[in-house]
Amino acid sequence: MTAQTLTDTARALVAGDKGLLAMDESNATCNKRFAVLGIPQTEAARRDWRELIVTAPGLGDSISGAILFDETIRQKTNAGQPFAKALEAVGIIPGIKVDMGAKPLAGHPGETVTEGLDGLRERLAEYAGMGARFAKWRGVIAIDKGLPSRACIEVNAHALARYAALCQEAGIVPIIEPEVLMDGDHTLARCAEVTEEVLQQTFVQLRAQGVLLEGMLLKPNMVLPGQKAAVQDTVAAVAEATVNCLLRTVPAAVPGVAFLSGGQSAQLASARLNEMNLKFKARMPWALTFSFSRAVQQPALDAWKGDAANVAVAQQALVLRTRANQAARRGDYKQDKQDQQDKQDQQDK
Ligand code: 13P
């Protein structure tokens, strides 16, 4: 597999004004979200939900790549087409989550290390055979009194780099996702400090392990105050802090940065992405886009509620959000106006 193939795929994923769709929730996470809405927590219901997403009319106009979970990449649409093939058919590149989850880090209460390196070479070969062209691995960093520890930052950065090197060996573009959580009452400044340290360490490890920067993507958190912080900073302050942090840490050779949403509301995630692209596009050497799960899926899941009669409405809600974020990538997102206009467009179709 050539470096050119990796570079081409990474660039294709962040080309134009599209973004990525994270639909790779583990069964446990998916079930938790289903439980809140009284949706059965079964493989069949999870398949139905993923079918609704993959077959949403017009999804490929705003989404360049979709990240699947192991269960989903093995499932088929009602028409008998594997999900990866159904995505390809509408111009969406299939990807796969390959980490095995964040597990307690020995000797460090409240912190985790992401597992899944054992056997990863073999699993990547299998996923490549099923059509996956990119992958995702999420490391998790919590902020609290005395946290994160140096150990937590280093082991997660190290694992991300080992995963990335294995992906590139298999011709698969790695998405590097070091997530600094927004749980807690910390300030925006504290999140900025931790995120900067985490990203710096991550790129030290990526370099040490020979990862091709042109053939990877970064999926970071936005720099945000904790969800319980007394001061909730403005969209402008979040945009500035986030872009400054990325400019200090992410090499220009990386083709794109695609944010996770991390528990922000759908509208705020779009508004913040929009502000960054609107104000700072000229200063940024990489594409700045989205790879949201909750901020794109939640309104659609709320509309679906597990009922086949709601599929069309839920698909419209999904595409409303992907199009809103597509506009945010251009710096064109006007919260209320955009949402209203898109709703109208969907109804007129
Ligand atoms: P959220 O956008 O819901 O944070 O999910 C992104 C993701 O892929 C988590 O790993």
XYZ file of N, CA, C and O and ligand atoms in Angstrom, residues 22-25 33 67 97 99 136 138 177 179 219 259-264 291-296, ligand 1:
110
model
N -20.067 9.780 12.651
C -19.698 8.701 13.577
C -20.971 7.927 13.922
O -21.897 8.484 14.525
N -21.032 6.681 13.482
C -22.181 5.813 13.815
C -21.624 4.492 14.346
O -22.093 3.418 14.001
N -20.591 4.631 15.176
C -19.817 3.476 15.630
C -19.979 3.236 17.119
O -19.092 2.664 17.760
N -21.123 3.656 17.688
C -21.325 3.424 19.113
C -21.243 1.925 19.387
O -21.781 1.111 18.629
N -28.553 4.585 24.852
C -29.330 5.658 24.205
C -30.725 5.152 23.824
O -31.701 5.897 23.900
N -18.271 6.118 10.096
C -17.536 5.161 10.935
C -18.509 4.135 11.492
O -19.477 4.486 12.178
N -14.525 1.519 13.635
C -13.927 1.735 14.974
C -13.196 0.459 15.341
O -13.776 -0.631 15.296
N -10.875 0.289 18.230
C -10.432 0.115 19.620
C -11.450 -0.751 20.361
O -12.586 -0.924 19.922
N -10.910 4.233 13.330
C -10.937 5.189 14.440
C -10.535 4.508 15.740
O -10.877 3.342 15.970
N -10.256 5.768 19.943
C -10.512 6.883 20.868
C -9.774 6.661 22.182
O -9.958 5.625 22.828
N -8.136 9.895 17.759
C -9.125 10.603 18.581
C -8.724 10.629 20.057
O -9.103 9.747 20.825
N -9.690 12.222 23.216
C -10.806 13.062 23.696
C -10.586 13.526 25.126
O -10.556 12.713 26.046
N -9.029 13.720 15.297
C -10.398 13.942 15.773
C -10.336 14.379 17.233
O -10.379 13.547 18.136
N -13.838 17.368 14.344
C -14.179 17.341 15.767
C -15.171 16.251 16.139
O -16.083 15.930 15.375
N -15.029 15.748 17.359
C -16.100 14.980 18.007
C -17.024 16.008 18.655
O -16.623 17.173 18.845
N -18.245 15.618 19.005
C -19.138 16.614 19.629
C -19.104 16.525 21.148
O -19.330 17.541 21.821
N -18.891 15.359 21.706
C -18.573 15.219 23.123
C -19.679 15.510 24.124
O -19.405 15.613 25.307
N -20.921 15.675 23.652
C -22.008 15.967 24.583
C -22.533 17.397 24.459
O -23.419 17.808 25.202
N -21.990 18.167 23.515
C -22.550 19.498 23.229
C -23.908 19.311 22.561
O -24.142 18.294 21.915
N -16.924 15.267 12.864
C -17.085 13.811 12.885
C -17.962 13.488 14.084
O -17.559 12.801 15.013
N -19.164 14.082 14.066
C -20.043 14.011 15.237
C -20.849 12.713 15.255
O -21.222 12.184 14.217
N -21.134 12.281 16.467
C -22.118 11.214 16.636
C -23.376 11.846 17.238
O -24.345 12.115 16.541
N -23.316 12.127 18.553
C -24.525 12.630 19.226
C -25.090 13.899 18.599
O -26.306 14.016 18.428
N -24.244 14.855 18.249
C -24.734 16.146 17.741
C -25.386 16.015 16.365
O -26.040 16.940 15.902
N -25.212 14.857 15.719
C -25.882 14.636 14.437
C -27.027 13.626 14.596
O -28.099 13.780 14.032
P -19.715 12.371 19.874
O -19.793 13.304 18.714
O -21.049 11.918 20.389
O -18.784 12.846 20.958
O -19.062 11.024 19.334
C -17.941 11.101 18.551
C -17.243 9.817 18.629
O -16.941 9.227 17.629
C -16.900 9.285 19.956
O -15.877 8.361 19.833
